[in-house]
Short mmCIF file of C-alpha atoms in Angstrom, two decimals:
data_model
loop_
_atom_site.label_atom_id
_atom_site.label_comp_id
_atom_site.label_asym_id
_atom_site.label_seq_id
_atom_site.Cartn_x
_atom_site.Cartn_y
_atom_site.Cartn_z
CA UNK D 175 -21.00 -21.36 -3.23
CA UNK D 176 -19.52 -18.16 -4.62
CA UNK D 177 -19.52 -14.82 -2.79
CA UNK D 178 -19.11 -11.55 -4.63
CA UNK D 179 -18.01 -8.73 -2.32
CA UNK D 180 -18.40 -5.21 -3.67
CA UNK D 181 -17.37 -2.18 -1.61
CA UNK D 182 -20.01 0.55 -1.53
CA UNK D 183 -18.88 3.82 -3.22
CA UNK D 184 -15.33 2.75 -2.31
CA UNK D 185 -13.21 5.81 -3.15
CA UNK D 186 -15.79 8.23 -1.77
CA UNK D 187 -16.35 6.07 1.32
CA UNK D 188 -12.61 6.08 2.07
CA UNK D 189 -12.48 9.87 1.79
CA UNK D 190 -15.49 10.25 4.10
CA UNK D 191 -14.00 7.81 6.59
CA UNK D 192 -10.74 9.75 6.62
CA UNK D 193 -12.55 13.08 6.98
CA UNK D 194 -15.67 12.63 9.14
CA UNK D 195 -16.72 16.22 8.40
CA UNK D 196 -17.81 14.94 4.99
CA UNK D 197 -20.45 12.60 6.43
CA UNK D 198 -23.95 13.20 5.07
CA UNK D 199 -22.51 15.47 2.38
CA UNK D 200 -22.41 14.77 -1.39
CA UNK D 201 -18.83 13.73 -2.17
CA UNK D 202 -17.40 13.20 -5.65
CA UNK D 203 -13.98 11.70 -6.32
CA UNK D 204 -12.68 12.64 -9.76
CA UNK D 205 -10.76 15.07 -11.93
CA UNK D 206 -10.94 18.83 -12.05
CA UNK D 207 -14.27 20.41 -13.06
CA UNK D 208 -12.28 23.05 -14.94
CA UNK D 209 -10.79 20.52 -17.30
CA UNK D 210 -11.94 17.19 -18.68
CA UNK D 211 -12.23 15.47 -15.34
CA UNK D 212 -14.69 12.63 -14.90
CA UNK D 213 -16.31 11.14 -11.82
CA UNK D 214 -14.44 8.10 -10.48
CA UNK D 215 -16.81 7.58 -7.54
CA UNK D 216 -19.77 9.33 -5.93
CA UNK D 217 -21.12 8.97 -2.41
CA UNK D 218 -24.71 7.84 -2.06
CA UNK D 219 -25.63 11.38 -1.00
CA UNK D 220 -24.24 12.59 -4.34
CA UNK D 221 -26.03 9.86 -6.27
CA UNK D 222 -29.36 11.25 -5.09
CA UNK D 223 -28.70 14.16 -7.47
CA UNK D 224 -28.16 11.85 -10.44
CA UNK D 225 -24.36 11.85 -10.24
CA UNK D 226 -22.67 8.64 -11.36
CA UNK D 227 -19.23 7.35 -12.34
CA UNK D 228 -17.80 8.35 -15.75
CA UNK D 229 -19.93 11.52 -15.74
CA UNK D 230 -17.99 14.76 -16.40
CA UNK D 231 -17.24 16.44 -13.09
CA UNK D 232 -18.48 19.72 -14.55
CA UNK D 233 -21.87 18.08 -15.11
CA UNK D 234 -21.84 16.68 -11.57
CA UNK D 235 -21.41 20.21 -10.22
CA UNK D 236 -24.31 21.41 -12.34
CA UNK D 237 -26.50 18.73 -10.75
CA UNK D 238 -25.19 19.43 -7.25
CA UNK D 239 -23.29 22.75 -6.86
CA UNK D 240 -22.61 21.95 -3.19
CA UNK D 241 -20.79 18.68 -3.93
CA UNK D 242 -17.30 18.29 -2.49
CA UNK D 243 -14.87 17.38 -5.30
CA UNK D 244 -11.77 15.42 -4.26
CA UNK D 245 -8.88 14.20 -6.37
CA UNK D 246 -8.36 10.41 -6.35
CA UNK D 247 -5.65 8.97 -4.09
CA UNK D 248 -5.04 5.69 -5.90
CA UNK D 249 -2.04 4.66 -3.82
CA UNK D 250 -4.10 5.07 -0.66
CA UNK D 251 -7.05 3.13 -2.08
CA UNK D 252 -4.72 0.33 -3.19
CA UNK D 253 -3.31 -0.04 0.32
CA UNK D 254 -6.80 -0.29 1.79
CA UNK D 255 -7.80 -2.80 -0.91
CA UNK D 256 -4.84 -4.92 0.20
CA UNK D 257 -6.19 -4.91 3.76
CA UNK D 258 -9.60 -5.95 2.48
CA UNK D 259 -8.08 -8.85 0.56
CA UNK D 260 -6.27 -9.95 3.74
CA UNK D 261 -9.68 -10.25 5.39
CA UNK D 262 -10.92 -12.36 2.46
CA UNK D 263 -7.97 -14.73 2.84
CA UNK D 264 -8.90 -15.36 6.47
CA UNK D 265 -11.85 -17.33 5.13
CA UNK D 266 -10.67 -18.84 1.82
CA UNK D 267 -7.60 -18.97 -0.39
CA UNK D 268 -9.78 -18.88 -3.51
CA UNK D 269 -10.02 -15.12 -3.96
CA UNK D 270 -10.22 -13.54 -7.42
CA UNK D 271 -10.02 -9.73 -7.38
CA UNK D 272 -11.89 -7.91 -10.13
CA UNK D 273 -10.76 -4.43 -9.15
CA UNK D 274 -9.67 -2.55 -6.05
CA UNK D 275 -13.17 -2.67 -4.63
CA UNK D 276 -14.61 -6.06 -5.58
CA UNK D 277 -13.70 -9.72 -5.66
CA UNK D 278 -15.10 -13.24 -6.02
CA UNK D 279 -14.58 -15.74 -3.22
CA UNK D 280 -15.16 -19.49 -3.55
CA UNK D 281 -16.14 -20.69 -0.06
CA UNK D 282 -17.02 -24.25 -1.03
CA UNK D 283 -15.59 -26.55 1.60
CA UNK D 284 -15.19 -23.79 4.19
CA UNK D 285 -18.51 -24.43 5.93
CA UNK D 286 -17.10 -26.68 8.66
CA UNK D 287 -14.74 -23.93 9.75
CA UNK D 288 -16.84 -20.81 9.30
CA UNK D 289 -20.47 -21.83 8.79
CA UNK D 290 -22.58 -21.55 5.64
CA UNK D 291 -21.88 -19.11 2.80
CA UNK D 292 -24.36 -16.54 4.09
CA UNK D 293 -22.71 -16.61 7.49
CA UNK D 294 -19.26 -16.23 5.93
CA UNK D 295 -20.40 -13.25 3.86
CA UNK D 296 -21.85 -11.58 6.94
CA UNK D 297 -18.65 -12.19 8.92
CA UNK D 298 -16.59 -10.66 6.12
CA UNK D 299 -18.84 -7.60 5.96
CA UNK D 300 -18.64 -7.15 9.73
CA UNK D 301 -14.84 -7.48 9.76
CA UNK D 302 -14.46 -4.89 6.99
CA UNK D 303 -16.72 -2.52 8.92
CA UNK D 304 -15.13 -3.04 12.34
CA UNK D 305 -11.50 -3.08 11.19
CA UNK D 306 -11.57 -0.60 8.32
CA UNK D 307 -14.71 1.45 8.91
CA UNK D 308 -16.07 0.70 5.43
CA UNK D 309 -19.30 -0.85 4.19
CA UNK D 310 -19.50 -3.70 1.67
CA UNK D 311 -22.33 -5.46 -0.12
CA UNK D 312 -22.33 -9.20 -0.78
CA UNK D 313 -24.02 -11.53 -3.22
CA UNK D 314 -24.02 -15.29 -2.58
CA UNK D 315 -24.92 -17.70 -5.37
CA UNK D 316 -23.91 -20.95 -7.10
CA UNK D 317 -21.79 -19.13 -9.71
CA UNK D 318 -19.95 -15.87 -10.40
CA UNK D 319 -22.53 -14.36 -12.72
CA UNK D 320 -25.39 -14.72 -10.28
CA UNK D 321 -23.30 -13.63 -7.27
CA UNK D 322 -22.26 -10.43 -9.02
CA UNK D 323 -25.85 -9.55 -9.91
CA UNK D 324 -26.97 -10.32 -6.36
CA UNK D 325 -24.38 -8.05 -4.72
CA UNK D 326 -25.73 -5.06 -6.62
CA UNK D 327 -29.42 -5.43 -5.81
CA UNK D 328 -29.65 -4.08 -2.28
CA UNK D 329 -26.80 -1.57 -2.07
CA UNK D 330 -25.57 -0.10 0.16
CA UNK D 331 -24.84 -2.68 2.85
CA UNK D 332 -26.63 -5.42 0.94
CA UNK D 333 -26.62 -9.16 1.54
CA UNK D 334 -28.50 -11.21 -1.08
CA UNK D 335 -28.54 -15.01 -1.29
CA UNK D 336 -29.56 -16.98 -4.39
CA UNK D 337 -29.97 -20.74 -3.91
CA UNK D 338 -29.84 -23.24 -6.74
CA UNK D 339 -33.60 -23.65 -6.59
CA UNK D 340 -34.13 -19.87 -6.70
CA UNK D 341 -32.28 -19.09 -9.94
CA UNK D 342 -35.25 -18.88 -12.32
CA UNK D 343 -37.39 -16.84 -9.93
CA UNK D 344 -34.42 -14.60 -9.12
CA UNK D 345 -33.55 -13.79 -12.75
CA UNK D 346 -36.98 -13.63 -14.36
CA UNK D 347 -38.14 -10.16 -13.24
CA UNK D 348 -34.75 -8.47 -13.68
CA UNK D 349 -34.28 -6.07 -16.62
CA UNK D 350 -32.30 -7.41 -19.57
CA UNK D 351 -29.58 -4.82 -18.93
CA UNK D 352 -28.50 -6.96 -15.95
CA UNK D 353 -27.14 -9.55 -18.38
CA UNK D 354 -23.42 -9.15 -18.97
CA UNK D 355 -22.90 -7.89 -22.50
CA UNK D 356 -26.25 -6.12 -22.89
CA UNK D 357 -25.44 -2.46 -23.40
CA UNK D 358 -27.69 0.46 -24.20
CA UNK D 359 -27.96 -0.32 -27.92
CA UNK D 360 -28.68 -3.99 -27.32
CA UNK D 361 -31.23 -3.11 -24.64
CA UNK D 362 -33.00 -0.71 -27.00
CA UNK D 363 -33.13 -3.40 -29.70
CA UNK D 364 -34.64 -5.90 -27.27
CA UNK D 365 -37.16 -3.35 -25.98
CA UNK D 366 -38.24 -2.66 -29.55
CA UNK D 367 -39.42 -6.27 -29.89
CA UNK D 368 -41.10 -6.28 -26.49
CA UNK D 369 -38.39 -7.98 -24.45
CA UNK D 370 -37.66 -6.07 -21.24
CA UNK D 371 -36.93 -8.75 -18.66
CA UNK D 372 -34.58 -11.71 -18.45
CA UNK D 373 -37.60 -13.98 -18.10
CA UNK D 374 -38.99 -12.78 -21.42
CA UNK D 375 -35.64 -13.30 -23.13
CA UNK D 376 -35.39 -16.81 -21.71
CA UNK D 377 -38.56 -17.73 -23.61
CA UNK D 378 -36.60 -17.48 -26.89
CA UNK D 379 -34.68 -20.51 -28.11
CA UNK D 380 -31.16 -20.38 -29.54
CA UNK D 381 -32.43 -20.15 -33.11
CA UNK D 382 -34.51 -17.08 -32.22
CA UNK D 383 -31.55 -15.53 -30.38
CA UNK D 384 -29.23 -15.96 -33.37
CA UNK D 385 -30.47 -12.92 -35.35
CA UNK D 386 -30.27 -10.80 -32.20
CA UNK D 387 -26.84 -11.82 -30.92
CA UNK D 388 -25.09 -13.66 -33.75
CA UNK D 389 -22.15 -15.75 -32.53
CA UNK D 390 -22.96 -14.75 -28.95
CA UNK D 391 -26.42 -16.36 -29.00
CA UNK D 392 -25.33 -19.36 -26.90
CA UNK D 393 -23.66 -17.03 -24.39
CA UNK D 394 -26.89 -15.12 -23.82
CA UNK D 395 -28.98 -18.31 -23.82
CA UNK D 396 -26.83 -19.58 -20.94
CA UNK D 397 -26.92 -16.35 -18.94
CA UNK D 398 -30.72 -16.15 -19.19
CA UNK D 399 -30.76 -19.45 -17.34
CA UNK D 400 -28.09 -18.53 -14.82
CA UNK D 401 -25.52 -20.86 -16.37
CA UNK D 402 -21.92 -19.75 -15.80
CA UNK D 403 -19.24 -22.50 -15.61
CA UNK D 404 -16.31 -20.20 -14.85
CA UNK D 405 -14.26 -20.98 -11.76
CA UNK D 406 -12.86 -18.53 -9.24
CA UNK D 407 -9.23 -18.11 -10.29
CA UNK D 408 -7.04 -16.73 -7.49
CA UNK D 409 -4.02 -14.49 -7.98
CA UNK D 410 -4.28 -14.26 -11.73
CA UNK D 411 -1.68 -12.11 -13.46
CA UNK D 412 -2.92 -9.07 -15.34
CA UNK D 413 -2.28 -8.97 -19.06
CA UNK D 414 -0.98 -5.40 -18.94
CA UNK D 415 -0.22 -2.42 -16.73
CA UNK D 416 -0.66 1.13 -17.98
CA UNK D 417 -1.11 4.74 -16.93
CA UNK D 418 -2.39 7.62 -19.03
CA UNK D 419 -3.00 11.36 -18.72
CA UNK D 420 -5.62 13.52 -20.41
CA UNK D 421 -4.52 17.15 -20.61
CA UNK D 422 -6.93 19.95 -19.65
CA UNK D 423 -5.76 21.75 -22.80
CA UNK D 424 -4.18 20.12 -25.84
CA UNK D 425 -0.38 20.09 -25.81
CA UNK D 426 1.98 20.55 -28.75
CA UNK D 427 5.30 21.21 -26.93
CA UNK D 428 7.55 18.17 -27.10
CA UNK D 429 9.32 18.93 -23.81
CA UNK D 430 6.04 18.87 -21.93
CA UNK D 431 4.92 15.67 -23.65
CA UNK D 432 8.24 13.98 -22.90
CA UNK D 433 8.05 15.05 -19.26
CA UNK D 434 4.58 13.54 -18.93
CA UNK D 435 5.80 10.39 -20.67
CA UNK D 436 8.63 10.02 -18.13
CA UNK D 437 6.24 10.56 -15.25
CA UNK D 438 3.85 7.89 -16.54
CA UNK D 439 6.72 5.45 -17.16
CA UNK D 440 7.85 5.86 -13.54
CA UNK D 441 4.36 5.04 -12.34
CA UNK D 442 4.18 1.94 -14.54
CA UNK D 443 7.61 0.76 -13.35
CA UNK D 444 6.61 1.24 -9.74
CA UNK D 445 3.45 -0.80 -10.20
CA UNK D 446 5.45 -3.59 -11.86
CA UNK D 447 7.90 -3.75 -8.96
CA UNK D 448 5.14 -3.58 -6.34
CA UNK D 449 3.59 -6.74 -7.82
CA UNK D 450 6.88 -8.49 -8.59
CA UNK D 451 6.14 -8.42 -12.32
CA UNK D 452 8.20 -7.70 -15.40
CA UNK D 453 6.99 -6.76 -18.88
CA UNK D 454 8.46 -7.50 -22.27
CA UNK D 455 6.50 -5.08 -24.49
CA UNK D 456 6.43 -1.30 -23.93
CA UNK D 457 3.30 0.42 -25.24
CA UNK D 458 2.72 4.04 -26.22
CA UNK D 459 -0.71 5.61 -26.69
CA UNK D 460 -1.28 9.08 -28.20
CA UNK D 461 -4.64 10.75 -28.79
CA UNK D 462 -4.58 13.95 -30.81
CA UNK D 463 -6.91 16.94 -30.59
CA UNK D 464 -9.10 15.54 -33.38
CA UNK D 465 -9.49 12.31 -31.32
CA UNK D 466 -7.33 10.33 -33.75
CA UNK D 467 -5.61 7.75 -31.57
CA UNK D 468 -2.46 5.77 -32.31
CA UNK D 469 -0.92 2.91 -30.36
CA UNK D 470 2.65 1.76 -30.82
CA UNK D 471 4.70 -0.93 -29.10
CA UNK D 472 8.28 -2.08 -28.76
CA UNK D 473 9.17 -5.61 -27.69
CA UNK D 474 12.35 -6.00 -25.65
CA UNK D 475 14.67 -8.97 -25.78
CA UNK D 476 13.99 -9.74 -22.11
CA UNK D 477 11.28 -8.69 -19.61
CA UNK D 478 12.03 -5.65 -17.48
CA UNK D 479 10.66 -3.58 -14.62
CA UNK D 480 13.34 -0.89 -14.89
CA UNK D 481 12.12 2.72 -15.06
CA UNK D 482 14.94 3.65 -17.42
CA UNK D 483 14.29 0.89 -19.92
CA UNK D 484 10.60 1.77 -20.05
CA UNK D 485 11.42 5.48 -20.44
CA UNK D 486 14.02 4.93 -23.16
CA UNK D 487 11.68 2.75 -25.22
CA UNK D 488 8.74 5.13 -24.83
CA UNK D 489 10.80 8.19 -25.80
CA UNK D 490 12.13 6.47 -28.91
CA UNK D 491 8.57 5.69 -29.99
CA UNK D 492 7.18 9.16 -29.37
CA UNK D 493 10.10 10.82 -31.17
CA UNK D 494 9.39 8.62 -34.16
CA UNK D 495 5.64 9.26 -34.17
CA UNK D 496 5.51 13.02 -33.55
CA UNK D 497 6.35 14.84 -36.74
CA UNK D 498 7.87 18.36 -36.52
CA UNK D 499 4.39 19.89 -37.07
CA UNK D 500 2.18 17.33 -35.36
CA UNK D 501 -1.35 17.94 -34.19
CA UNK D 502 -1.80 18.98 -30.55
CA UNK D 503 -2.01 16.02 -28.19
CA UNK D 504 -5.04 15.44 -25.97
CA UNK D 505 -3.96 12.26 -24.18
CA UNK D 506 -0.77 10.30 -23.69
CA UNK D 507 -0.26 6.89 -22.12
CA UNK D 508 2.47 4.36 -21.33
CA UNK D 509 2.00 0.68 -20.64
CA UNK D 510 3.65 -2.72 -20.40
CA UNK D 511 2.24 -6.04 -21.53
CA UNK D 512 3.39 -9.63 -21.91
CA UNK D 513 3.83 -9.66 -18.16
CA UNK D 514 5.52 -12.40 -16.18
CA UNK D 515 6.43 -13.10 -12.57
CA UNK D 516 10.14 -13.03 -13.28
CA UNK D 517 11.90 -11.57 -10.26
CA UNK D 518 15.41 -11.33 -11.68
CA UNK D 519 16.69 -8.18 -13.35
CA UNK D 520 17.61 -8.72 -16.96
CA UNK D 521 20.85 -8.09 -18.84
CA UNK D 522 19.67 -6.14 -21.84
CA UNK D 523 20.63 -2.48 -22.02
CA UNK D 524 22.99 -2.39 -19.03
CA UNK D 525 25.92 -4.41 -17.74
CA UNK D 526 25.54 -5.95 -14.28
CA UNK D 527 26.92 -2.91 -12.41
CA UNK D 528 24.56 -0.61 -14.25
CA UNK D 529 21.65 -2.97 -13.56
CA UNK D 530 22.49 -3.03 -9.86
CA UNK D 531 22.67 0.77 -9.73
CA UNK D 532 19.38 1.08 -11.60
CA UNK D 533 17.76 -1.44 -9.24
CA UNK D 534 18.97 0.53 -6.23
CA UNK D 535 17.77 3.80 -7.73
CA UNK D 536 14.32 2.37 -8.50
CA UNK D 537 14.11 0.98 -4.97
CA UNK D 538 14.99 4.35 -3.42
CA UNK D 539 12.49 6.25 -5.56
CA UNK D 540 9.79 3.69 -4.72
CA UNK D 541 10.45 4.08 -0.99
CA UNK D 542 10.35 7.87 -1.18
CA UNK D 543 7.18 7.89 -3.26
CA UNK D 544 5.56 5.36 -0.94
CA UNK D 545 6.34 7.46 2.13
CA UNK D 546 5.84 10.99 0.83
CA UNK D 547 3.74 10.61 -2.33
CA UNK D 548 4.49 10.46 -6.06
CA UNK D 549 5.33 14.16 -6.27
CA UNK D 550 8.05 13.92 -3.62
CA UNK D 551 10.61 12.71 -6.15
CA UNK D 552 10.67 13.59 -9.84
CA UNK D 553 12.90 13.43 -12.87
CA UNK D 554 14.69 16.70 -13.67
CA UNK D 555 12.85 16.86 -16.99
CA UNK D 556 9.55 16.59 -15.14
CA UNK D 557 10.54 19.35 -12.72
CA UNK D 558 11.43 21.58 -15.67
CA UNK D 559 8.00 20.90 -17.17
CA UNK D 560 5.68 20.30 -14.20
CA UNK D 561 2.25 18.82 -14.85
CA UNK D 562 -0.66 21.20 -15.21
CA UNK D 563 -2.82 21.31 -12.11
CA UNK D 564 -5.81 19.93 -13.98
CA UNK D 565 -4.07 17.00 -15.70
CA UNK D 566 -6.33 13.96 -15.43
CA UNK D 567 -4.20 10.96 -14.52
CA UNK D 568 -5.88 7.60 -14.97
CA UNK D 569 -4.72 4.17 -13.90
CA UNK D 570 -6.45 1.58 -16.07
CA UNK D 571 -6.89 -1.84 -14.51
CA UNK D 572 -3.65 -3.58 -13.59
CA UNK D 573 -2.80 -6.50 -11.31
CA UNK D 574 -4.45 -4.74 -8.38
CA UNK D 575 -7.52 -4.16 -10.53
CA UNK D 576 -7.98 -6.86 -13.17
CA UNK D 577 -11.28 -6.83 -15.02
CA UNK D 578 -13.52 -9.85 -15.31
CA UNK D 579 -15.30 -9.56 -18.62
CA UNK D 580 -17.84 -11.98 -20.06
CA UNK D 581 -17.14 -13.84 -23.28
CA UNK D 582 -17.58 -11.65 -26.36
#
C-alpha cells in the first residue's frame, strides 16, 4: 500500500507553532501586499475568508483586513521538512518527497514490524504532532494517484483509506477536477457536455475520449479507473535548482540587476552544496516589463557547485542580453540543471589552489548563512545595491521540493 502524507497549511502552521499568539488568527505567508507578493500558504482560519495559495497578497488583505502577513522563511521550513522525512524513514526506506510538505511512502512489506498501512499512517501523524507540533493528513491506497486524492479529502488532520475493492465507489462521485491534468478549461469543456464527475467520465470509452483529450486519452481513461502503475521512487535527484526574484517596481539599472543576480547565484550554489549536487548548465531568466520573457543557458565543461563559477556565467549572459537601452526588468532568475551527485570540485576555471580557496570560502559563507540567515553575509556588490524591501524571492522546486507531475 502507498501512503501520501500532506502537511496541513505547512508554512502557516510552522509560523503559528513558533508564535502561539497567532493561534485562531488568520495567518498568510507570502510576499509584500505593497508589491506583487502572492500567497504561499494560508492558515485554515484565513481560508474561511476565501484566501488561497497563489492569490495576490493585496487581494487576501481585501478579503480579510485583519490577516497577519508573514514573509516566508524557506530555510526554516526546509529544516523542519528534513525532520519530517526522518520520521518517515523510521517506517520505510521507500520515501519519495514531492515538496517540502508532502511525500509518498511505500509501506508494502512493513506490516509485520509496524502493523497495517492505516496503523502506520496514524503512527506517523502522531509522531509528527508529538515531536514537531504540526498536523498532517494522510491518504492510504493501492497506488500514488489514489493516495494523493485521499489525503486531500478530509483536511485538516485527515486519514482516508481506499482499499482495492473500494476504488470505483471512491472515485465515482468525485468531481472531474480531481483527475490529474484536468484544469479549469478542461473542466469547463467537460461540464459543457454534461460530465461533472469521474464516474460519468468513466462511462466513455477511449474512442469517445480521443476528441476530448487527444494523445492523452489513454492517460485519462486509466485515471478514471484508478489505474496508476508508477512506483514510489526514493531519493530521486531533481532536474534543476533555481531561484528567482520579482521586483516590486521594474528595474532598469544594471548595477541593481547584477547585484540581484549575484544574490540569487549564491542561493543556488548553497542549495547545490547542501544536497551534495553539482550542475553543468547555468540558466538565466529575464522577464521584462511587457512580460516578454527570455531564457538563456551556458553549459560548462564540468559540473560545478561553486558560487563564483555560477556568478561569472550568469553575469556574462546578462551582459550579452541587456542592450544599452533595454526595457525595464520585472523578474530575474538564476538556475542550474543537468545535475549530478558528483562530490568532487572540478578543475575548470581555477587551478587547484584557487579551487581549494573557493571551496573554503563557500563553506564559510554557508555556515554563516545557516547560523545567522542569508542576509548576514553578502557580496560587496549586493551591499552597494541592497534588495528592495518588497522584492519577492521565490524558490522553485529543487531537490528538497521535487514535483510529481502526471504524464502530459
